[in-house]
PDB file of C-alpha atoms and ligand atoms in Angstrom:
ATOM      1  CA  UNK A   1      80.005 114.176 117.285  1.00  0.00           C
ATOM      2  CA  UNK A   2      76.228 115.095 117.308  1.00  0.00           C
ATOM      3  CA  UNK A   3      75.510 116.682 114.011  1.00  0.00           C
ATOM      4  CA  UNK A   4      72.709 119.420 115.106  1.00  0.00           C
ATOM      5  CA  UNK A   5      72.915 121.252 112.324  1.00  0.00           C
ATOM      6  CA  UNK A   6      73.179 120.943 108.529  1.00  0.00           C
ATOM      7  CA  UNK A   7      73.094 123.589 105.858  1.00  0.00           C
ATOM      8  CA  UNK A   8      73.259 124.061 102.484  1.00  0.00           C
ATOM      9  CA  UNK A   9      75.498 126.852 101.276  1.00  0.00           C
ATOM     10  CA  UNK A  10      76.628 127.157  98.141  1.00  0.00           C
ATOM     11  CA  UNK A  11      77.655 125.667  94.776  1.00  0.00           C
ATOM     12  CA  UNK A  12      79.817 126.395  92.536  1.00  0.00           C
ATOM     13  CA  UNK A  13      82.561 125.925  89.860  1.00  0.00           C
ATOM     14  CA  UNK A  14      84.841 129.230  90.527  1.00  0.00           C
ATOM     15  CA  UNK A  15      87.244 128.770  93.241  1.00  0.00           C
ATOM     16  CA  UNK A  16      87.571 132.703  93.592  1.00  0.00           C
ATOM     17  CA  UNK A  17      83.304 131.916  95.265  1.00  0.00           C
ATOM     18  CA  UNK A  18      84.047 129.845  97.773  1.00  0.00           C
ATOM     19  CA  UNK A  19      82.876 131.059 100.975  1.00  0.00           C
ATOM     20  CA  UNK A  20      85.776 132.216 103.135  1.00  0.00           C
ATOM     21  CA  UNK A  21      87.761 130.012 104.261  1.00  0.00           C
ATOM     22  CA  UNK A  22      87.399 130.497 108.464  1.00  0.00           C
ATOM     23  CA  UNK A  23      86.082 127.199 109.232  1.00  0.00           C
ATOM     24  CA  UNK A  24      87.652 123.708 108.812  1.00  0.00           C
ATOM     25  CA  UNK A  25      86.870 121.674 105.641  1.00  0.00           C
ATOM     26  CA  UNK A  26      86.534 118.277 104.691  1.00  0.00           C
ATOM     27  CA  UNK A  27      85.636 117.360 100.805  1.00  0.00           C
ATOM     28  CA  UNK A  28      84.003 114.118  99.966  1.00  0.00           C
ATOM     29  CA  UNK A  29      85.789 113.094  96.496  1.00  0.00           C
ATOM     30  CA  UNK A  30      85.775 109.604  94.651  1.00  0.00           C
ATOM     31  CA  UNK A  31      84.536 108.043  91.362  1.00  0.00           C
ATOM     32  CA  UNK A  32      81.276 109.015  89.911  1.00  0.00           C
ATOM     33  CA  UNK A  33      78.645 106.590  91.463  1.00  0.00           C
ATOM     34  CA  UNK A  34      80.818 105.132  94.656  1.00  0.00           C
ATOM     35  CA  UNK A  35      78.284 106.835  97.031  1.00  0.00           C
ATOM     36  CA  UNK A  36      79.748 110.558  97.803  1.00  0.00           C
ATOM     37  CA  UNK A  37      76.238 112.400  98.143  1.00  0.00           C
ATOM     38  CA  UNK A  38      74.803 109.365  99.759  1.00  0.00           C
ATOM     39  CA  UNK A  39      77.657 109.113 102.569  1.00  0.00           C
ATOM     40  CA  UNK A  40      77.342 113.134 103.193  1.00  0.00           C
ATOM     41  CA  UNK A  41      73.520 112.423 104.189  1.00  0.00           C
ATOM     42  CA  UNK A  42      74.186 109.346 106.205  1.00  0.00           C
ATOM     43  CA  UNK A  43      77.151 111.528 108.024  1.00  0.00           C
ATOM     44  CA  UNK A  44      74.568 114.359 108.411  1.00  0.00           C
ATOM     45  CA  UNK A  45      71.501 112.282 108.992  1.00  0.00           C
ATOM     46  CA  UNK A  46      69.510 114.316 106.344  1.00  0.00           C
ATOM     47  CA  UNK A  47      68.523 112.150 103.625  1.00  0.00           C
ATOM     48  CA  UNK A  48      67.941 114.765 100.586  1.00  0.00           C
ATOM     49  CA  UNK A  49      70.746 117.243 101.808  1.00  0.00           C
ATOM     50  CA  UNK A  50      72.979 116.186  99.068  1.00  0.00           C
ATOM     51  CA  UNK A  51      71.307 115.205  95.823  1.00  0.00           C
ATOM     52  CA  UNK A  52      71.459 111.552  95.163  1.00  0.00           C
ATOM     53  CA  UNK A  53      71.430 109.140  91.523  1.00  0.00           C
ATOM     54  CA  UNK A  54      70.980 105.825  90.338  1.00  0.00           C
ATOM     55  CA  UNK A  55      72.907 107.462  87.302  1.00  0.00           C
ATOM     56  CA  UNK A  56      76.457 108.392  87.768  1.00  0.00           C
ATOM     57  CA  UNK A  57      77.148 111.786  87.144  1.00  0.00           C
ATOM     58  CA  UNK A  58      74.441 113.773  89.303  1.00  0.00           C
ATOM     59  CA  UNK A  59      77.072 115.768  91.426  1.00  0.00           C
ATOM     60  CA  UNK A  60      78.762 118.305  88.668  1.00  0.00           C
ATOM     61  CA  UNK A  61      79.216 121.573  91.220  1.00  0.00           C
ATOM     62  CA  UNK A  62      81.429 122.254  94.057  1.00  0.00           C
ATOM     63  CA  UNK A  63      78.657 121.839  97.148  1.00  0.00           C
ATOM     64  CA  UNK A  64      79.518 123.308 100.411  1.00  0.00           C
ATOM     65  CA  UNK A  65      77.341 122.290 103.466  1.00  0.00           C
ATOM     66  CA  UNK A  66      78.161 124.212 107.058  1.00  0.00           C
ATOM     67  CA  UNK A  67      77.797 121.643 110.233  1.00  0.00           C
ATOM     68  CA  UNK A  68      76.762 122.812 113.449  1.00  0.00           C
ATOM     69  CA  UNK A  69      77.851 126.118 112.000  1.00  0.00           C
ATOM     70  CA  UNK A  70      81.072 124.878 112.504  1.00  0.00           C
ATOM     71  CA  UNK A  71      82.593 123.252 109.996  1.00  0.00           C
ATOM     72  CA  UNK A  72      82.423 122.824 105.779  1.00  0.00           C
ATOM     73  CA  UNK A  73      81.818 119.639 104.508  1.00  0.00           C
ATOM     74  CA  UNK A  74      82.032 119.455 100.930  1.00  0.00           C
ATOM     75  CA  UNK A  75      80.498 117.422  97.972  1.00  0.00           C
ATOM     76  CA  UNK A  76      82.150 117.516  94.692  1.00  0.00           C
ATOM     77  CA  UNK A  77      81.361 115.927  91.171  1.00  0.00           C
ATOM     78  CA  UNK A  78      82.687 111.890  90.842  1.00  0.00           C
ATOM     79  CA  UNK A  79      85.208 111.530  88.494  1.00  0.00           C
ATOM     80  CA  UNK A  80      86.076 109.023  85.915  1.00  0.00           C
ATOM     81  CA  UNK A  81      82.618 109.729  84.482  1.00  0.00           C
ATOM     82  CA  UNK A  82      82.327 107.755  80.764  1.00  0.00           C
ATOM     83  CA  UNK A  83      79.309 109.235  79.598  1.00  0.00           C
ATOM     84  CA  UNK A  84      80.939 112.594  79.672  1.00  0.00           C
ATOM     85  CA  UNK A  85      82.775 114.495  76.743  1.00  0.00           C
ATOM     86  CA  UNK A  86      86.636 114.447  76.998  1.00  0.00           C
ATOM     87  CA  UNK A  87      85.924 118.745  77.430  1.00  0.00           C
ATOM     88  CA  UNK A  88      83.987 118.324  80.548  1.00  0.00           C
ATOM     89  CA  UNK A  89      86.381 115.507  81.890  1.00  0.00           C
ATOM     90  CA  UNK A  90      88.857 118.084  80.991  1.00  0.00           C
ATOM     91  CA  UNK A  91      87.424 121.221  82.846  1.00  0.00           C
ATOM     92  CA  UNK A  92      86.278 118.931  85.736  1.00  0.00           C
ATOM     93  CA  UNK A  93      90.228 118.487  86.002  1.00  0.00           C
ATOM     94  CA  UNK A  94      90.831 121.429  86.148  1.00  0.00           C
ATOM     95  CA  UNK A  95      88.741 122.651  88.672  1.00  0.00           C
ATOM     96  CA  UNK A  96      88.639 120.317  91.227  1.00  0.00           C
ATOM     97  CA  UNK A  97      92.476 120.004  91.069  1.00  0.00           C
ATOM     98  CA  UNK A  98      92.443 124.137  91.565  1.00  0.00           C
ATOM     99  CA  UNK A  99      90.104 123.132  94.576  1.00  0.00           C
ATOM    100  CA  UNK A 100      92.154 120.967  95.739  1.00  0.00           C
ATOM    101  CA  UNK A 101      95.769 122.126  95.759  1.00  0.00           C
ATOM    102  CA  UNK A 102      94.206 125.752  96.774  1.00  0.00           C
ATOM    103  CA  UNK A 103      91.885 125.508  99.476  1.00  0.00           C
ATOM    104  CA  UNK A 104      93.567 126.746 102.537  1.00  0.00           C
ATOM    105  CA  UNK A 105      91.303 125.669 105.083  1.00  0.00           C
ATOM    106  CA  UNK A 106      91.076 122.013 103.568  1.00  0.00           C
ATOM    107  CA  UNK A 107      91.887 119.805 106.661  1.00  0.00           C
ATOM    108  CA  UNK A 108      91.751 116.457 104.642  1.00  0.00           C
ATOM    109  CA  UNK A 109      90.142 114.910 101.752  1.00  0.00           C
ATOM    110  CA  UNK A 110      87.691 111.765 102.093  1.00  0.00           C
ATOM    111  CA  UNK A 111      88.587 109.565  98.965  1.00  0.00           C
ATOM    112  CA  UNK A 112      85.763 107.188  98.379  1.00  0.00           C
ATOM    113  CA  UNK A 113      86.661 103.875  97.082  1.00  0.00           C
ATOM    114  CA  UNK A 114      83.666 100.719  96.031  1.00  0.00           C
ATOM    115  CA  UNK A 115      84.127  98.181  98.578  1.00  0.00           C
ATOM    116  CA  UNK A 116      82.959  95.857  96.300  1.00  0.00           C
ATOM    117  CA  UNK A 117      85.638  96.195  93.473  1.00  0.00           C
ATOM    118  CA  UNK A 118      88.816  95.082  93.276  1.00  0.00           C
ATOM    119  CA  UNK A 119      91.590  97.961  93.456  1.00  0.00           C
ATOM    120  CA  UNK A 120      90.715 100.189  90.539  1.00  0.00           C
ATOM    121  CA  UNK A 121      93.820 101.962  88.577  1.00  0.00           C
ATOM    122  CA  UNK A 122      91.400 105.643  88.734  1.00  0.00           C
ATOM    123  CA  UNK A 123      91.643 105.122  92.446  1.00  0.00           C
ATOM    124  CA  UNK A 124      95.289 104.558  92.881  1.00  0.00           C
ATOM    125  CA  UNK A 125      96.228 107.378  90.435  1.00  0.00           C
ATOM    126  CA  UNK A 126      94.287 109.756  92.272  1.00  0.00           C
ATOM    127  CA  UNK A 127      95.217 108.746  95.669  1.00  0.00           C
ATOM    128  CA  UNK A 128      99.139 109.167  94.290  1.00  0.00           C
ATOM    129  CA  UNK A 129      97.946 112.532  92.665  1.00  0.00           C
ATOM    130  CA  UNK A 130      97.228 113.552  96.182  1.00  0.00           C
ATOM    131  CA  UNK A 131     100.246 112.179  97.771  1.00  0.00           C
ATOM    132  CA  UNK A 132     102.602 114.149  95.142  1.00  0.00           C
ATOM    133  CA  UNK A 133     100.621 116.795  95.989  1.00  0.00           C
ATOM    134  CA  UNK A 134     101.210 116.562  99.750  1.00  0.00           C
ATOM    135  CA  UNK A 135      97.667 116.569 100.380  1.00  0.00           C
ATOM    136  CA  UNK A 136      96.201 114.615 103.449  1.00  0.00           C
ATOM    137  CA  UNK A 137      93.428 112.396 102.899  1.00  0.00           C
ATOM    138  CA  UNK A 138      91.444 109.020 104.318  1.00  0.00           C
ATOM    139  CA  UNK A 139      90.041 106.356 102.371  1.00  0.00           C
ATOM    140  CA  UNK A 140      86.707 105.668 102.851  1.00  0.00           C
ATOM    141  CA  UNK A 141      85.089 102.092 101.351  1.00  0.00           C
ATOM    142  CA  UNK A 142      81.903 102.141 100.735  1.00  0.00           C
ATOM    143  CA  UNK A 143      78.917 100.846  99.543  1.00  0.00           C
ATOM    144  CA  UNK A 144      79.351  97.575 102.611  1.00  0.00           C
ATOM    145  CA  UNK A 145      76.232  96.152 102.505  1.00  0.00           C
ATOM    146  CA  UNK A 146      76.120  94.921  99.179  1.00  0.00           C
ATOM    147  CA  UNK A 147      78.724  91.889  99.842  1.00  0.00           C
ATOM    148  CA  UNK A 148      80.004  90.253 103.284  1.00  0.00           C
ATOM    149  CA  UNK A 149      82.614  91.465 105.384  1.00  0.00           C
ATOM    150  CA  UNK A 150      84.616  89.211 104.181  1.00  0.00           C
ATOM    151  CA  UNK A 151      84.828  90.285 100.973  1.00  0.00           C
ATOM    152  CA  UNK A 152      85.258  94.106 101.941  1.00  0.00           C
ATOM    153  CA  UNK A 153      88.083  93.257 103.950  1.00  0.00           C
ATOM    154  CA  UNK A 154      89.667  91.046 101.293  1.00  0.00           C
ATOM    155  CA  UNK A 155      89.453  94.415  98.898  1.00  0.00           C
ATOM    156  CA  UNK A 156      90.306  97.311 101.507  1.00  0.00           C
ATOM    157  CA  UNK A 157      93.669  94.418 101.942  1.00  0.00           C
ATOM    158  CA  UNK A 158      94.490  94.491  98.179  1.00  0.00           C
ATOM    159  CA  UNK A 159      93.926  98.344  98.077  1.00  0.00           C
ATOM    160  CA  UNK A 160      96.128  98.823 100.837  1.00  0.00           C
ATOM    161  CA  UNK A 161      98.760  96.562  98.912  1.00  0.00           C
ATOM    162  CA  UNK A 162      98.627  98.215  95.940  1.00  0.00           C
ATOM    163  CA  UNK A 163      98.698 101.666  97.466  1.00  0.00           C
ATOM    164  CA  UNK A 164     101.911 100.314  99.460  1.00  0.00           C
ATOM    165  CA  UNK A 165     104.149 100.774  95.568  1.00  0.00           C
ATOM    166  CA  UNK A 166     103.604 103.909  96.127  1.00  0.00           C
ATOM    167  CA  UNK A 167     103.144 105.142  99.893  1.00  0.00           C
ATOM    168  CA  UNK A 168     105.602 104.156 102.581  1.00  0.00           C
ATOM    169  CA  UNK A 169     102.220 103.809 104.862  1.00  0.00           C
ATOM    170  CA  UNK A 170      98.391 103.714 103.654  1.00  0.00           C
ATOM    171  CA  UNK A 171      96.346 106.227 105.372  1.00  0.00           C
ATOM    172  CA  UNK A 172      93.372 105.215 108.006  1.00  0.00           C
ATOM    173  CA  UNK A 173      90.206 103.286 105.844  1.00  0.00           C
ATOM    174  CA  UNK A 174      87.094 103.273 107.157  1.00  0.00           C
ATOM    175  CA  UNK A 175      84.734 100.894 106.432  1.00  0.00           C
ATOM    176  CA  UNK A 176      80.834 102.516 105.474  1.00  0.00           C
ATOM    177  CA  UNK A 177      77.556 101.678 104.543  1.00  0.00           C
ATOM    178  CA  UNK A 178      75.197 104.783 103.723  1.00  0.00           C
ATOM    179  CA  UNK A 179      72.450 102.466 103.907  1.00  0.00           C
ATOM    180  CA  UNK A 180      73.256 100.683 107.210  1.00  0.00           C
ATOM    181  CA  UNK A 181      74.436 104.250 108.472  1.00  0.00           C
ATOM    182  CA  UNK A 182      77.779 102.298 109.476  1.00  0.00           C
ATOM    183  CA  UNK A 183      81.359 103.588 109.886  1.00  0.00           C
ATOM    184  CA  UNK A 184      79.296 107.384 109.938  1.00  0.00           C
ATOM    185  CA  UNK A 185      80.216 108.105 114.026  1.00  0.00           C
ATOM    186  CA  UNK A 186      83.948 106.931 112.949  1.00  0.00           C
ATOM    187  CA  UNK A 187      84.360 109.826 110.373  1.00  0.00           C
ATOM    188  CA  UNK A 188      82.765 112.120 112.463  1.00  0.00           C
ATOM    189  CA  UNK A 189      85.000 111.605 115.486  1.00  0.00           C
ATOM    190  CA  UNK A 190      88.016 111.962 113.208  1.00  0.00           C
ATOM    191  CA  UNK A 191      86.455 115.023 111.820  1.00  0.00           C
ATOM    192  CA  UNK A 192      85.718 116.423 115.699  1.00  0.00           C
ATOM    193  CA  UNK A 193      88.954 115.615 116.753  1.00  0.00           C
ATOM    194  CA  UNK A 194      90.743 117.486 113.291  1.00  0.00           C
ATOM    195  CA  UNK A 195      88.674 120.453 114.230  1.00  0.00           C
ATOM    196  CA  UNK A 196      89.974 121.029 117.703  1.00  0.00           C
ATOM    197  CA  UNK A 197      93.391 121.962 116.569  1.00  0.00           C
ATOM    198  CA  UNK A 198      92.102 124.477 113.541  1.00  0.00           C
ATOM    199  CA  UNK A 199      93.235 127.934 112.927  1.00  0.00           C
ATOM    200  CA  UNK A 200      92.023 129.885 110.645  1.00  0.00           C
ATOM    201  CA  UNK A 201      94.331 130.879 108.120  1.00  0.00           C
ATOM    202  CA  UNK A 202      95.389 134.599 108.293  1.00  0.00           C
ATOM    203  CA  UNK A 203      93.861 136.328 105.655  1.00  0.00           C
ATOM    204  CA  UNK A 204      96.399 138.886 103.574  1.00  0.00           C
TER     205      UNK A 204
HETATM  206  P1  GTP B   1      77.906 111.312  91.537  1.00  0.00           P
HETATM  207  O1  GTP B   1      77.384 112.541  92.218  1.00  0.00           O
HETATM  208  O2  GTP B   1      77.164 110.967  90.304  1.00  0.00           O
HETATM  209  O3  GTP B   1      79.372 111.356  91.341  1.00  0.00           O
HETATM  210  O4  GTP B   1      77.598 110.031  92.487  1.00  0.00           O
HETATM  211  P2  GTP B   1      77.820 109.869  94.056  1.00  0.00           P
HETATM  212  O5  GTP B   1      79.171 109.332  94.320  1.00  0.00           O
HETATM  213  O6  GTP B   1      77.419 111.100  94.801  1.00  0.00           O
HETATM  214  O7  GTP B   1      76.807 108.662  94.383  1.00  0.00           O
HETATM  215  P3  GTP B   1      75.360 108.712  95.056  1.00  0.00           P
HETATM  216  O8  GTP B   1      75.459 109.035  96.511  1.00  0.00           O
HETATM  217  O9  GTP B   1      74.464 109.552  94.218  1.00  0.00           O
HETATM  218  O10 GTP B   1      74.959 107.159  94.996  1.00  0.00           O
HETATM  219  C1  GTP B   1      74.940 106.432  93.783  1.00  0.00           C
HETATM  220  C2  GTP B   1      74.024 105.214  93.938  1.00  0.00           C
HETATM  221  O11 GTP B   1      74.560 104.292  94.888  1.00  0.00           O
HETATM  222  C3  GTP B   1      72.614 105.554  94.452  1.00  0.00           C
HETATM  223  O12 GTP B   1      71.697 104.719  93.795  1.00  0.00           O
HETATM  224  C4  GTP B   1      72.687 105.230  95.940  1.00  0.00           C
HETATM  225  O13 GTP B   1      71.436 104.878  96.497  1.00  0.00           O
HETATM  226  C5  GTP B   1      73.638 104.025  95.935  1.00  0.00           C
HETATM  227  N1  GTP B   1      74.380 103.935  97.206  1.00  0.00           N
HETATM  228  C6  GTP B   1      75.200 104.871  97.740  1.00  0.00           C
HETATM  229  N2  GTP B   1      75.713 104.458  98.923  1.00  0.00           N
HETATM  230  C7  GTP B   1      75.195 103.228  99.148  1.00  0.00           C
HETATM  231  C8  GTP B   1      75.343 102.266 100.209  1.00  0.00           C
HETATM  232  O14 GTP B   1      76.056 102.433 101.206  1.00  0.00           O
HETATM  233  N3  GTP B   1      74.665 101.077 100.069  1.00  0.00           N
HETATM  234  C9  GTP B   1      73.870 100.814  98.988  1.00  0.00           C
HETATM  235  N4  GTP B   1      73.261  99.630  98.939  1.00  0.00           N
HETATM  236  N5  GTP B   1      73.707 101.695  97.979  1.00  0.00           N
HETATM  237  C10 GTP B   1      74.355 102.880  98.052  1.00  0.00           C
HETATM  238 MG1   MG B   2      76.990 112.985  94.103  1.00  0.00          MG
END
């Protein structure tokens, strides 16, 4: 998929704001610091779209981006934050679960996962959060660069193990590097091909 467009739309905390939900979204969600904001400008090829940080904790709003006018792709805040108070991990919670579970035009969820670390227990709870849930989502590994491929594919191996306690079957990975701009065309041919078979959902 070409990405011709990319625009900022809104941000917010209440999920009563959102903007209506006719188009097919996709929200970008993983620990604070794995690379969310950088991955949404790599995928959109606009470096300052999404607002970037050496220090975890920059993303704290629900951000909604339209592509090509056609879809929502969505940045949210990292979680699993430590510099945070337990109040703000609390309402963060809250409303990013609310987010979650109610968004009806949510297609999938991109979790993020370091592809440097060994399988984190933040990562696996929220990944069987999702799946208790029933909500669809892709794991996305990022952050390749830093270490061989070796060593990515040794962790994306032990992630899917781990994840295997709980799943019958792990969901597709994909492999990225914001930096190298590599695994972007994957995601956005799973996102084209999603797309294709949305309706909107009938509004009461
Ligand atoms: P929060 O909004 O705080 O939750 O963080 P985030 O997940 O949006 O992370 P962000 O995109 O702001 O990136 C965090 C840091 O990691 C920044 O310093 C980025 O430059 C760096 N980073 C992100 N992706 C990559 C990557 O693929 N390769 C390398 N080398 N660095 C990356
Ligand atoms: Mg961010």
């Amino acid at each position: 998929m070409l990405v011709k467009t990319a625009e900022f739309v809104t941000s917010n905390t209440d999920v009563n704001k959102l903007p209506a939900p006719t188009l097919p979204e996709y929200a970008f969600i993983g620990r604070s610091n794995v690379g969310k904001s950088s991955l949404i400008n790599a995928l959109t090829g606009r470096k300052g779209l999404a607002k970037t940080s050496q220090k975890p904790g920059k993303t704290q709003l629900i951000n909604h981006f339209v592509i090509n006018k056609d879809w929502y792709l969505v940045d949210l805040p990292g979680y699993g934050f430590a510099q945070t108070s337990k109040k703000n991990r609390a309402e963060w919670e809250r409303f990013i679960r609310r987010y979650l579970t109610q968004r009806e035009n949510l297609q999938c969820i991109f979790v993020l996962v370091d592809s440097r670390l060994d399988p984190q227990k933040i990562d696996l709870e929220f990944c069987c959060w999702l799946g208790e849930q029933g909500l669809p989502f892709f794991l996305v590994f990022t952050k390749a660069d830093k270490q061989s491929a070796v060593k990515s594919e040794q962790n994306i191996a032990k992630f899917k193990q781990a994840l295997l306690t709980w799943f019958e079957e792990v969901p597709p990975c994909f492999l990225t590097s914001a930096e190298k701009k590599s695994g972007i065309e994957q995601i956005l041919e799973e996102i084209d091909s999603i797309n294709t078979s949305f309706e909107p959902p009938v509004v009461a």
